[in-house]
């Protein structure tokens, strides 16, 4: 539609229409403010639910026995025995005496040739070991396409043998360049010497190929196979039940394979990192290899005739190089506990809920005392009370916050006239009091107060209500139900010391009815119900608008806004049509006036 904007009348039609539309837009501005208020109210509800859910998670920990049954342990001499107790441990004293600590099985190799360098490849030092330790393995070398001009190329593996499984000897290697293939005669050794143009030298230690001519980029070294020298051996260890720790398919042993380019240090490190459970290292001072079980105790096969804790197979470990003895045995820990002579595989063991760690051998007595950790239980309850007080303070703050109706949500036009700081301050005022007097939250708070103070029926001990253990309501009305621990907490500590079971029941007792449930279980039931009611009103972030009340209200307002905006478009078009008609009428009148004036001139 063509709009004529004041050409004939001289009027600012756009400004006039804009001013007229301001009045027309007043209802939609009100709707948008209503929408913003609903969104803020929804977010406030969800923030309250987050607080309640976080407290509910904390309350779950208060339903665990460990929160009330913490133990403190003292050892008369921690240089000899350390101890720790679980909540199931009884309050008692234990005496350990005549302690001999468990040891781990260990075996040491014979001295290795002093020229052996543990950081260099084993194949390059093969003269220091018997040839029986080596096994040949076929390696299928894939074709190699060169990305640059070069005369040296590395094989996938080192420790190369001159003997080829298929041809008897690796006679030649073919290289294809621009469709033309050329065969290079192979020499394998450790010293290259002079390499002829039709030769390729392979360093058997490193696996590096050196061609007698430079190969151009794009050339392809065709696939071939070669023999590599590897070390194959296995180890067998056992757990505390006498079962082999290795693979069932390998008869319980753990197999190892290393190519000849591996150094001794690397080989021993990989053994130490494996599941065989052995710590292995090379000692430069004695030129010996030491292998020690990581677990202590006499750990051998249930079927072993000699009780060996470690069984070695393969010439590298046995006769061909290290000559490790397989009859090494660990020893079990031996001690007397409260007059009972007993043994354990490990120096750390648990009995009666108490975990002991033996530190040294000794013949005298060391007493270990187990008692309730009153301070830790007190701190746990005190922290829970503090978190509850913080929760109700925040919720009370929301439901008692005054609503300042002089501050309504800003429209886009109103926000543009303010600075960012002013707009932020305005929003804070406009958001205030959106949950004032909310019945769901206030009812939840009232029910939680009742949960705290109602007696717990069926408690077997001395305490059936909160005041019995020195926790009561603040006398200050403005605190709105906050809890206080009387005095310096002496009464609560005495209750924990006197009857910890009764204190635990008071908080976490299970029951089929509310009166039979402990305080914390009641609180969790109330919180769960309150959270559910709030969700029915304000939903979750993952819910659709149809699933909660405010969402449905927001959807209704959005539909009204959409419908009204469509109507405003029609109204604006009508105004422009009317002004356009006026402009055309003025133009026609002006034209007629000009024509009449010609007749009188």
Coordinates of C-alpha atoms in Angstrom, one line a residue:
X1 CA 0.0 0.0 0.0
X2 CA 1.4 3.4 -1.0
X3 CA 1.5 5.9 1.9
X4 CA 1.5 9.7 1.2
X5 CA 3.1 11.4 4.2
X6 CA 2.0 15.0 4.3
X7 CA 3.1 16.1 0.8
X8 CA -0.2 18.0 0.3
X9 CA -1.2 18.9 3.9
X10 CA 2.3 19.6 5.2
X11 CA 1.5 17.5 8.2
X12 CA 4.0 15.0 9.8
X13 CA 1.7 12.0 9.2
X14 CA 4.2 9.4 10.6
X15 CA 4.5 11.2 13.9
X16 CA 0.7 11.7 14.2
X17 CA 0.1 8.0 13.5
X18 CA 2.9 7.1 16.0
X19 CA 1.2 9.2 18.7
X20 CA -2.2 7.7 18.0
X21 CA -0.7 4.2 18.2
X22 CA 0.8 4.9 21.6
X23 CA -2.7 5.1 23.0
X24 CA -3.8 2.0 21.0
X25 CA -0.7 0.1 22.4
X26 CA -1.5 0.7 26.0
X27 CA -3.4 -2.6 26.5
X28 CA -0.5 -4.6 24.9
X29 CA 2.1 -2.9 27.1
X30 CA 0.0 -4.0 30.0
X31 CA -0.1 -7.6 28.7
X32 CA 3.7 -7.6 28.2
X33 CA 4.2 -6.3 31.8
X34 CA 1.9 -9.1 33.0
X35 CA 4.0 -11.6 31.0
X36 CA 7.2 -10.4 32.6
X37 CA 5.7 -10.5 36.1
X38 CA 4.6 -14.1 35.5
X39 CA 8.1 -15.0 34.3
X40 CA 9.8 -13.4 37.3
X41 CA 7.3 -15.2 39.6
X42 CA 8.0 -18.5 37.9
X43 CA 11.8 -18.0 38.4
X44 CA 11.3 -17.1 42.0
X45 CA 9.4 -20.3 42.7
X46 CA 12.0 -22.4 40.9
X47 CA 14.8 -20.7 43.0
X48 CA 12.9 -21.7 46.2
X49 CA 12.6 -25.3 44.9
X50 CA 16.3 -25.4 44.2
X51 CA 16.9 -24.3 47.9
X52 CA 14.5 -27.0 49.1
X53 CA 16.1 -29.7 46.9
X54 CA 19.6 -28.9 48.0
X55 CA 18.5 -29.1 51.6
X56 CA 16.7 -32.4 50.9
X57 CA 20.0 -33.8 49.6
X58 CA 21.8 -32.7 52.8
X59 CA 19.0 -34.2 54.8
X60 CA 19.5 -37.6 53.0
X61 CA 23.0 -37.7 54.6
X62 CA 21.4 -37.3 58.0
X63 CA 19.4 -40.5 57.4
X64 CA 22.7 -42.5 57.3
X65 CA 23.9 -44.3 60.4
X66 CA 27.5 -43.0 59.7
X67 CA 26.4 -39.5 60.5
X68 CA 25.7 -40.5 64.2
X69 CA 28.1 -43.3 64.8
X70 CA 31.5 -41.7 64.0
X71 CA 34.3 -43.3 66.0
X72 CA 37.5 -41.9 67.3
X73 CA 40.5 -44.2 67.5
X74 CA 43.7 -43.8 69.6
X75 CA 46.8 -45.9 69.4
X76 CA 49.3 -46.0 72.2
X77 CA 52.1 -46.0 69.7
X78 CA 51.4 -45.1 66.1
X79 CA 55.0 -45.9 65.1
X80 CA 54.0 -49.5 65.7
X81 CA 50.3 -49.7 64.9
X82 CA 47.8 -47.3 63.3
X83 CA 44.1 -47.9 63.4
X84 CA 40.8 -46.5 62.0
X85 CA 37.3 -47.5 62.8
X86 CA 34.0 -47.6 60.9
X87 CA 30.6 -46.7 62.5
X88 CA 30.0 -50.4 63.0
X89 CA 32.9 -50.8 65.4
X90 CA 32.1 -51.3 69.1
X91 CA 33.5 -49.1 71.8
X92 CA 36.3 -51.3 73.2
X93 CA 40.0 -51.6 73.8
X94 CA 42.3 -54.0 71.8
X95 CA 45.8 -55.1 72.6
X96 CA 48.3 -56.1 69.8
X97 CA 51.5 -57.9 70.8
X98 CA 54.3 -60.0 69.4
X99 CA 53.9 -58.5 65.9
X100 CA 55.9 -59.8 62.9
X101 CA 55.0 -57.9 59.8
X102 CA 54.2 -59.5 56.5
X103 CA 56.8 -59.4 53.7
X104 CA 56.5 -59.6 50.0
X105 CA 58.1 -62.3 47.8
X106 CA 61.2 -61.1 46.1
X107 CA 63.7 -62.5 43.6
X108 CA 67.0 -61.1 42.4
X109 CA 68.8 -61.9 39.1
X110 CA 72.4 -62.8 38.7
X111 CA 74.8 -60.0 37.9
X112 CA 74.4 -58.7 34.3
X113 CA 77.4 -57.9 32.1
X114 CA 78.7 -54.5 33.3
X115 CA 78.7 -53.3 29.7
X116 CA 74.9 -53.6 29.5
X117 CA 73.2 -50.2 29.1
X118 CA 69.6 -50.4 30.4
X119 CA 68.6 -47.4 28.3
X120 CA 69.6 -49.0 24.9
X121 CA 67.8 -51.6 22.9
X122 CA 68.3 -55.2 24.0
X123 CA 68.9 -56.4 20.5
X124 CA 71.8 -54.1 20.0
X125 CA 73.3 -55.7 23.2
X126 CA 72.4 -59.3 22.3
X127 CA 76.0 -60.4 22.8
X128 CA 75.4 -60.1 26.6
X129 CA 72.7 -62.8 26.6
X130 CA 72.2 -66.3 25.2
X131 CA 70.7 -66.6 21.7
X132 CA 67.9 -68.8 23.1
X133 CA 66.1 -65.8 24.5
X134 CA 65.2 -64.6 21.0
X135 CA 62.3 -65.7 18.9
X136 CA 61.7 -64.7 15.2
X137 CA 58.4 -63.2 14.3
X138 CA 57.1 -62.3 10.8
X139 CA 56.3 -58.7 10.3
X140 CA 54.2 -57.7 7.3
X141 CA 55.5 -54.3 6.2
X142 CA 52.8 -52.3 4.4
X143 CA 53.7 -50.3 1.2
X144 CA 55.2 -46.9 1.9
X145 CA 54.5 -43.9 -0.4
X146 CA 57.1 -41.2 0.0
X147 CA 56.0 -37.6 0.6
X148 CA 59.4 -36.1 -0.1
X149 CA 62.8 -37.0 -1.8
X150 CA 64.8 -39.2 0.6
X151 CA 67.2 -42.1 0.8
X152 CA 66.3 -43.3 4.3
X153 CA 63.1 -44.9 5.5
X154 CA 62.2 -46.5 8.8
X155 CA 60.6 -49.9 9.1
X156 CA 57.7 -50.4 11.4
X157 CA 59.9 -52.5 13.8
X158 CA 63.6 -52.8 14.5
X159 CA 65.7 -55.9 15.6
X160 CA 65.6 -57.3 12.0
X161 CA 66.8 -60.8 11.1
X162 CA 68.3 -61.7 7.7
X163 CA 66.2 -64.9 7.5
X164 CA 62.8 -64.6 5.8
X165 CA 60.1 -67.1 6.6
X166 CA 58.9 -67.5 3.0
X167 CA 62.0 -67.1 0.8
X168 CA 64.7 -68.0 3.2
X169 CA 66.4 -64.6 2.7
X170 CA 65.1 -61.1 2.2
X171 CA 66.9 -60.7 -1.1
X172 CA 65.4 -57.6 -2.5
X173 CA 63.0 -54.7 -2.0
X174 CA 61.0 -53.2 -4.9
X175 CA 60.4 -49.5 -5.4
X176 CA 58.0 -48.2 -8.0
X177 CA 58.5 -44.7 -9.5
X178 CA 56.2 -43.3 -12.2
X179 CA 55.0 -46.8 -13.0
X180 CA 58.5 -48.3 -13.3
X181 CA 59.6 -50.8 -10.7
X182 CA 63.2 -51.3 -9.5
X183 CA 64.5 -54.0 -7.3
X184 CA 67.2 -53.1 -4.6
X185 CA 69.4 -55.9 -3.3
X186 CA 69.1 -56.1 0.5
X187 CA 72.1 -56.1 2.9
X188 CA 71.3 -56.5 6.7
X189 CA 73.8 -55.7 9.4
X190 CA 75.0 -53.0 11.9
X191 CA 77.6 -51.2 9.7
X192 CA 76.5 -49.9 6.3
X193 CA 79.9 -49.3 4.6
X194 CA 79.6 -48.4 1.0
X195 CA 76.1 -48.8 -0.4
X196 CA 75.9 -49.3 -4.2
X197 CA 73.2 -47.6 -6.2
X198 CA 71.2 -50.9 -6.6
X199 CA 71.4 -51.8 -2.9
X200 CA 69.4 -51.0 0.2
X201 CA 71.1 -51.4 3.6
X202 CA 68.9 -52.3 6.7
X203 CA 70.3 -51.6 10.1
X204 CA 69.2 -54.6 12.0
X205 CA 69.2 -52.7 15.4
X206 CA 67.1 -49.8 14.4
X207 CA 65.2 -51.0 11.4
X208 CA 66.3 -48.0 9.3
X209 CA 66.6 -48.6 5.5
X210 CA 69.2 -46.7 3.5
X211 CA 69.0 -46.8 -0.3
X212 CA 72.0 -46.4 -2.5
X213 CA 70.1 -43.7 -4.5
X214 CA 67.7 -40.9 -3.6
X215 CA 64.1 -42.0 -4.0
X216 CA 61.9 -39.2 -5.4
X217 CA 58.6 -38.0 -3.8
X218 CA 55.6 -40.1 -4.8
X219 CA 57.7 -43.3 -5.2
X220 CA 56.2 -46.4 -3.5
X221 CA 58.2 -49.0 -1.6
X222 CA 56.2 -52.1 -2.3
X223 CA 55.0 -54.2 0.6
X224 CA 57.2 -57.1 1.9
X225 CA 57.7 -59.3 4.9
X226 CA 60.7 -59.6 7.2
X227 CA 61.6 -61.3 10.4
X228 CA 61.9 -59.4 13.6
X229 CA 63.6 -60.7 16.8
X230 CA 61.3 -60.6 19.9
X231 CA 61.4 -61.6 23.5
X232 CA 58.6 -63.9 24.7
X233 CA 58.1 -64.9 28.3
X234 CA 55.4 -65.2 30.9
X235 CA 54.9 -64.8 34.7
X236 CA 52.5 -66.3 37.1
X237 CA 51.4 -64.8 40.4
X238 CA 48.6 -65.7 42.8
X239 CA 46.1 -63.9 44.9
X240 CA 45.3 -64.5 48.6
X241 CA 43.1 -67.4 47.7
X242 CA 45.8 -69.2 45.8
X243 CA 44.2 -68.4 42.4
X244 CA 46.5 -67.4 39.5
X245 CA 46.0 -63.7 38.5
X246 CA 46.7 -64.1 34.8
X247 CA 44.5 -65.1 31.8
X248 CA 42.5 -68.3 32.0
X249 CA 43.3 -69.1 28.4
X250 CA 47.0 -68.8 29.3
X251 CA 46.7 -71.2 32.2
X252 CA 46.6 -68.3 34.6
X253 CA 49.9 -66.9 33.5
X254 CA 50.5 -63.4 32.1
X255 CA 52.3 -63.4 28.8
X256 CA 54.7 -60.7 27.6
X257 CA 56.2 -59.9 24.2
X258 CA 58.8 -57.2 23.5
X259 CA 60.5 -56.4 20.2
X260 CA 64.3 -56.2 20.3
X261 CA 64.3 -52.4 20.0
X262 CA 63.0 -52.2 23.6
X263 CA 65.4 -51.2 26.4
X264 CA 65.7 -53.1 29.6
X265 CA 64.4 -50.2 31.6
X266 CA 61.3 -49.9 29.4
X267 CA 60.7 -53.7 29.6
X268 CA 60.9 -53.6 33.4
X269 CA 58.6 -50.5 33.6
X270 CA 55.9 -52.3 31.5
X271 CA 56.1 -55.3 33.8
X272 CA 55.6 -53.1 36.8
X273 CA 52.6 -51.4 35.1
X274 CA 51.0 -54.7 34.2
X275 CA 48.4 -56.7 36.1
X276 CA 50.9 -59.4 37.1
X277 CA 51.4 -57.5 40.4
X278 CA 55.2 -57.3 40.4
X279 CA 57.4 -54.3 40.9
X280 CA 60.6 -54.6 38.7
X281 CA 63.7 -52.4 38.4
X282 CA 67.4 -52.5 37.5
X283 CA 69.9 -51.6 40.1
X284 CA 72.9 -49.9 38.5
X285 CA 75.1 -50.4 41.6
X286 CA 75.0 -54.2 41.5
X287 CA 73.9 -54.7 37.8
X288 CA 71.0 -56.8 39.0
X289 CA 67.3 -56.9 38.3
X290 CA 65.0 -57.0 41.3
X291 CA 61.4 -58.3 41.1
X292 CA 59.1 -57.9 44.2
X293 CA 55.4 -58.8 44.6
X294 CA 53.4 -55.7 45.2
X295 CA 51.2 -57.6 47.7
X296 CA 52.6 -59.0 50.9
X297 CA 52.2 -62.5 52.4
X298 CA 52.8 -66.0 51.3
X299 CA 50.8 -65.9 48.0
X300 CA 51.2 -69.2 46.2
X301 CA 49.2 -71.6 44.2
X302 CA 46.9 -73.9 46.1
X303 CA 48.3 -76.8 44.0
X304 CA 52.0 -75.7 44.2
X305 CA 54.2 -78.4 45.6
X306 CA 57.0 -76.0 46.5
X307 CA 54.9 -73.0 47.4
X308 CA 56.5 -70.6 44.9
X309 CA 54.9 -67.1 44.9
X310 CA 56.2 -66.2 41.4
X311 CA 56.6 -68.6 38.5
X312 CA 58.8 -67.5 35.5
X313 CA 58.8 -69.0 32.0
X314 CA 61.0 -68.1 29.1
X315 CA 64.7 -68.1 28.6
X316 CA 65.0 -64.3 29.0
X317 CA 63.8 -64.6 32.6
X318 CA 65.4 -67.9 33.5
X319 CA 68.4 -69.7 32.0
X320 CA 69.2 -67.4 29.1
X321 CA 69.7 -64.0 30.8
X322 CA 68.3 -62.9 34.2
X323 CA 68.4 -66.4 35.8
X324 CA 65.6 -65.5 38.3
X325 CA 64.8 -68.0 40.9
X326 CA 61.1 -69.0 41.1
X327 CA 61.0 -70.3 44.6
X328 CA 60.8 -66.9 46.3
X329 CA 58.2 -66.7 49.0
X330 CA 56.6 -63.9 51.0
X331 CA 55.6 -64.3 54.7
X332 CA 52.3 -63.6 56.4
X333 CA 52.0 -61.1 59.3
X334 CA 51.9 -62.8 62.7
X335 CA 50.5 -61.2 65.8
X336 CA 48.5 -61.6 69.0
X337 CA 45.2 -59.7 69.2
X338 CA 43.6 -59.6 72.7
X339 CA 45.4 -62.9 73.5
X340 CA 44.5 -64.6 70.2
X341 CA 47.4 -65.6 68.0
X342 CA 46.5 -65.1 64.3
X343 CA 48.0 -64.3 60.9
X344 CA 47.1 -62.1 57.9
X345 CA 48.5 -61.8 54.4
X346 CA 48.7 -58.0 54.6
X347 CA 50.0 -55.6 57.1
X348 CA 46.7 -53.8 56.8
X349 CA 43.7 -55.8 57.9
X350 CA 40.1 -55.2 59.3
X351 CA 38.4 -57.0 62.1
X352 CA 35.4 -56.0 64.2
X353 CA 35.0 -52.8 62.2
X354 CA 38.5 -51.7 63.0
X355 CA 41.2 -51.4 60.4
X356 CA 44.8 -51.9 61.7
X357 CA 48.0 -51.0 59.8
X358 CA 51.1 -52.6 61.2
X359 CA 54.1 -50.2 61.1
X360 CA 57.0 -52.2 62.7
X361 CA 57.9 -55.5 64.2
X362 CA 57.6 -55.5 68.0
X363 CA 57.3 -57.8 71.0
X364 CA 55.6 -55.6 73.6
X365 CA 52.0 -54.5 73.8
X366 CA 50.2 -51.7 72.0
X367 CA 46.7 -50.7 73.1
X368 CA 44.1 -49.4 70.7
X369 CA 41.0 -47.7 72.1
X370 CA 37.8 -47.2 70.2
X371 CA 35.1 -44.7 71.4
X372 CA 32.4 -42.5 70.1
X373 CA 33.5 -39.3 68.3
X374 CA 31.1 -37.0 70.1
X375 CA 32.5 -33.8 68.6
X376 CA 32.1 -35.0 65.0
X377 CA 28.5 -36.1 65.6
X378 CA 27.9 -32.7 67.3
X379 CA 29.4 -30.8 64.4
X380 CA 27.2 -32.8 62.0
X381 CA 24.0 -32.0 63.8
X382 CA 25.0 -28.4 64.3
X383 CA 25.8 -27.9 60.6
X384 CA 22.4 -29.4 59.7
X385 CA 20.6 -27.0 62.1
X386 CA 22.6 -24.1 60.6
X387 CA 21.6 -25.1 57.0
X388 CA 18.0 -25.4 58.1
X389 CA 18.0 -21.9 59.6
X390 CA 19.6 -20.5 56.4
X391 CA 16.8 -22.3 54.3
X392 CA 13.9 -20.9 56.3
X393 CA 15.5 -17.4 56.5
X394 CA 15.6 -17.2 52.7
X395 CA 12.1 -18.6 52.2
X396 CA 10.6 -16.4 54.9
X397 CA 12.4 -13.4 53.2
X398 CA 10.5 -14.2 50.0
X399 CA 7.1 -14.8 51.4
X400 CA 7.2 -11.6 53.7
X401 CA 8.8 -9.3 51.1
X402 CA 6.5 -6.3 50.4
X403 CA 5.2 -5.8 46.9
X404 CA 5.9 -2.3 45.6
X405 CA 3.2 -1.8 43.0
X406 CA 4.6 1.6 42.0
X407 CA 7.3 -0.3 40.1
X408 CA 6.0 -2.3 37.2
X409 CA 8.1 -4.1 34.6
X410 CA 9.6 -1.7 32.0
X411 CA 8.6 -1.7 28.4
X412 CA 11.3 -1.6 25.8
X413 CA 10.6 2.1 25.2
X414 CA 10.8 2.9 28.9
X415 CA 14.0 0.9 29.3
X416 CA 15.7 2.9 26.5
X417 CA 15.2 6.1 28.5
X418 CA 17.1 4.7 31.6
X419 CA 20.8 3.9 32.1
X420 CA 21.7 0.3 32.7
X421 CA 22.2 1.0 36.4
X422 CA 18.8 2.7 36.7
X423 CA 17.1 -0.1 34.8
X424 CA 18.7 -2.7 37.1
X425 CA 17.5 -0.9 40.2
X426 CA 14.0 -0.5 38.7
X427 CA 13.9 -4.3 38.0
X428 CA 14.9 -5.1 41.6
X429 CA 12.0 -3.0 42.8
X430 CA 9.6 -4.5 40.3
X431 CA 10.6 -8.1 41.2
X432 CA 10.0 -7.6 44.9
X433 CA 7.2 -9.3 46.7
X434 CA 6.1 -11.6 43.9
X435 CA 5.8 -14.5 46.4
X436 CA 4.5 -12.5 49.3
X437 CA 2.1 -14.6 51.4
X438 CA 2.4 -17.7 49.2
X439 CA 0.4 -20.5 50.7
X440 CA 2.4 -23.4 49.3
X441 CA 5.7 -22.1 50.8
X442 CA 4.2 -20.8 54.1
X443 CA 2.4 -24.1 54.6
X444 CA 5.6 -26.1 53.9
X445 CA 7.5 -24.0 56.5
X446 CA 4.7 -24.5 59.1
X447 CA 4.8 -28.3 58.4
X448 CA 8.6 -28.4 58.8
X449 CA 8.4 -26.6 62.1
X450 CA 5.9 -29.2 63.2
X451 CA 8.2 -31.9 62.0
X452 CA 10.9 -30.7 64.3
X453 CA 8.9 -30.4 67.5
X454 CA 6.5 -33.3 67.4
X455 CA 7.6 -36.3 69.5
X456 CA 9.0 -39.4 67.9
X457 CA 7.0 -42.4 69.1
X458 CA 8.6 -45.7 69.6
X459 CA 12.1 -44.4 70.4
X460 CA 13.7 -47.0 72.7
X461 CA 16.2 -44.5 74.3
X462 CA 15.9 -41.5 76.6
X463 CA 15.2 -38.9 73.9
X464 CA 11.9 -38.6 72.0
X465 CA 11.8 -34.9 71.1
X466 CA 14.1 -32.1 70.1
X467 CA 14.2 -30.2 73.4
X468 CA 15.5 -33.4 75.2
X469 CA 18.8 -32.9 73.5
X470 CA 19.2 -29.2 73.9
X471 CA 17.7 -27.8 70.6
X472 CA 14.8 -25.3 70.8
X473 CA 13.2 -22.4 68.9
X474 CA 14.6 -19.0 69.0
X475 CA 12.8 -16.7 71.5
X476 CA 13.1 -13.8 69.0
X477 CA 9.8 -13.7 67.0
X478 CA 11.5 -12.1 64.1
X479 CA 13.6 -15.2 63.6
X480 CA 10.4 -16.9 62.5
X481 CA 11.1 -20.4 63.8
X482 CA 14.8 -20.6 63.6
X483 CA 16.5 -23.3 65.8
X484 CA 19.1 -22.7 68.4
X485 CA 21.4 -25.1 70.2
X486 CA 21.1 -24.2 73.8
X487 CA 24.1 -22.7 75.6
X488 CA 27.5 -23.8 74.2
X489 CA 26.1 -27.2 73.1
X490 CA 26.9 -29.0 76.3
X491 CA 23.4 -30.6 76.6
X492 CA 23.6 -31.9 73.0
X493 CA 27.1 -33.3 73.5
X494 CA 26.0 -35.0 76.8
X495 CA 23.1 -36.5 74.9
X496 CA 25.3 -37.8 72.2
X497 CA 27.8 -39.2 74.8
X498 CA 25.1 -40.7 77.0
X499 CA 22.8 -42.4 74.4
X500 CA 24.0 -42.0 70.8
X501 CA 21.5 -44.6 69.6
X502 CA 18.6 -42.6 71.0
X503 CA 19.9 -39.4 69.3
X504 CA 20.2 -41.3 66.0
X505 CA 16.7 -42.7 66.3
X506 CA 15.3 -39.2 67.1
X507 CA 16.7 -38.0 63.7
X508 CA 16.5 -40.9 61.4
X509 CA 14.1 -43.6 62.8
X510 CA 12.0 -45.3 60.2
X511 CA 8.3 -45.8 60.6
X512 CA 5.0 -46.4 58.8
X513 CA 3.4 -43.3 60.2
X514 CA 4.6 -39.7 60.5
X515 CA 4.6 -39.9 64.3
X516 CA 6.9 -43.0 64.2
X517 CA 9.4 -41.4 61.8
X518 CA 12.5 -39.5 62.9
X519 CA 12.7 -35.8 62.4
X520 CA 14.8 -35.9 59.3
X521 CA 12.6 -38.4 57.6
X522 CA 9.6 -36.2 58.3
X523 CA 11.4 -33.2 56.9
X524 CA 12.3 -35.0 53.7
X525 CA 8.6 -36.1 53.3
X526 CA 7.4 -32.5 53.8
X527 CA 10.1 -31.1 51.4
X528 CA 9.2 -33.6 48.7
X529 CA 5.5 -32.7 49.0
X530 CA 6.3 -28.9 48.9
X531 CA 8.6 -29.3 45.9
X532 CA 5.9 -31.2 44.1
X533 CA 3.3 -28.5 44.8
X534 CA 5.6 -25.8 43.6
X535 CA 6.4 -27.7 40.5
X536 CA 2.7 -27.9 39.7
X537 CA 2.6 -24.1 39.8
X538 CA 6.0 -23.2 38.4
X539 CA 7.2 -26.3 36.6
X540 CA 10.8 -27.3 35.8
X541 CA 13.0 -26.0 33.1
X542 CA 12.5 -29.2 31.1
X543 CA 8.7 -29.1 31.3
X544 CA 6.4 -27.7 28.6
X545 CA 4.1 -24.8 29.3
X546 CA 1.0 -27.1 29.4
X547 CA 2.4 -29.0 32.4
X548 CA 2.2 -26.3 35.0
X549 CA -0.1 -23.4 36.0
X550 CA 2.1 -20.4 35.4
X551 CA 3.1 -22.0 32.0
X552 CA -0.5 -22.2 31.0
X553 CA -1.0 -18.6 32.1
X554 CA 2.0 -17.4 30.2
X555 CA 0.8 -19.2 27.1
X556 CA -2.6 -17.5 27.4
X557 CA -0.9 -14.1 27.7
X558 CA 1.3 -14.8 24.7
X559 CA -1.7 -15.7 22.6
X560 CA -3.4 -12.5 23.7
X561 CA -0.3 -10.5 22.8
X562 CA -0.1 -12.1 19.4
X563 CA -3.8 -11.5 18.7
X564 CA -3.6 -7.9 19.8
X565 CA -0.5 -7.2 17.8
X566 CA -2.3 -8.4 14.7
X567 CA -5.2 -6.0 15.6
X568 CA -2.7 -3.1 16.1
X569 CA -1.3 -3.7 12.6
X570 CA -4.8 -3.4 11.2
X571 CA -5.5 -0.2 13.2
X572 CA -2.2 1.3 12.0
X573 CA -3.1 0.5 8.4
X574 CA -6.5 2.1 8.8
X575 CA -5.0 5.3 10.1
X576 CA -2.6 5.5 7.2
X577 CA -5.5 4.8 4.7
X578 CA -7.5 7.6 6.3
X579 CA -4.6 10.1 6.1
X580 CA -3.8 9.0 2.6
X581 CA -7.4 9.7 1.5
X582 CA -7.2 13.1 3.2
X583 CA -3.9 13.9 1.3
X584 CA -5.5 12.9 -2.0
X585 CA -8.6 15.0 -1.3
X586 CA -6.3 18.1 -0.5
X587 CA -4.3 17.4 -3.7
X588 CA -7.6 17.4 -5.7
X589 CA -8.9 20.6 -4.1
X590 CA -5.5 22.3 -4.7
X591 CA -5.7 21.2 -8.4
X592 CA -9.2 22.5 -8.8
X593 CA -8.3 25.8 -7.1
X594 CA -5.4 26.3 -9.4
X595 CA -7.6 25.6 -12.4
X596 CA -10.3 28.1 -11.4
X597 CA -7.7 30.8 -10.7
X598 CA -6.7 30.6 -14.3
X599 CA -10.2 31.6 -15.5
X600 CA -10.0 34.8 -13.4
X601 CA -6.6 35.9 -14.4

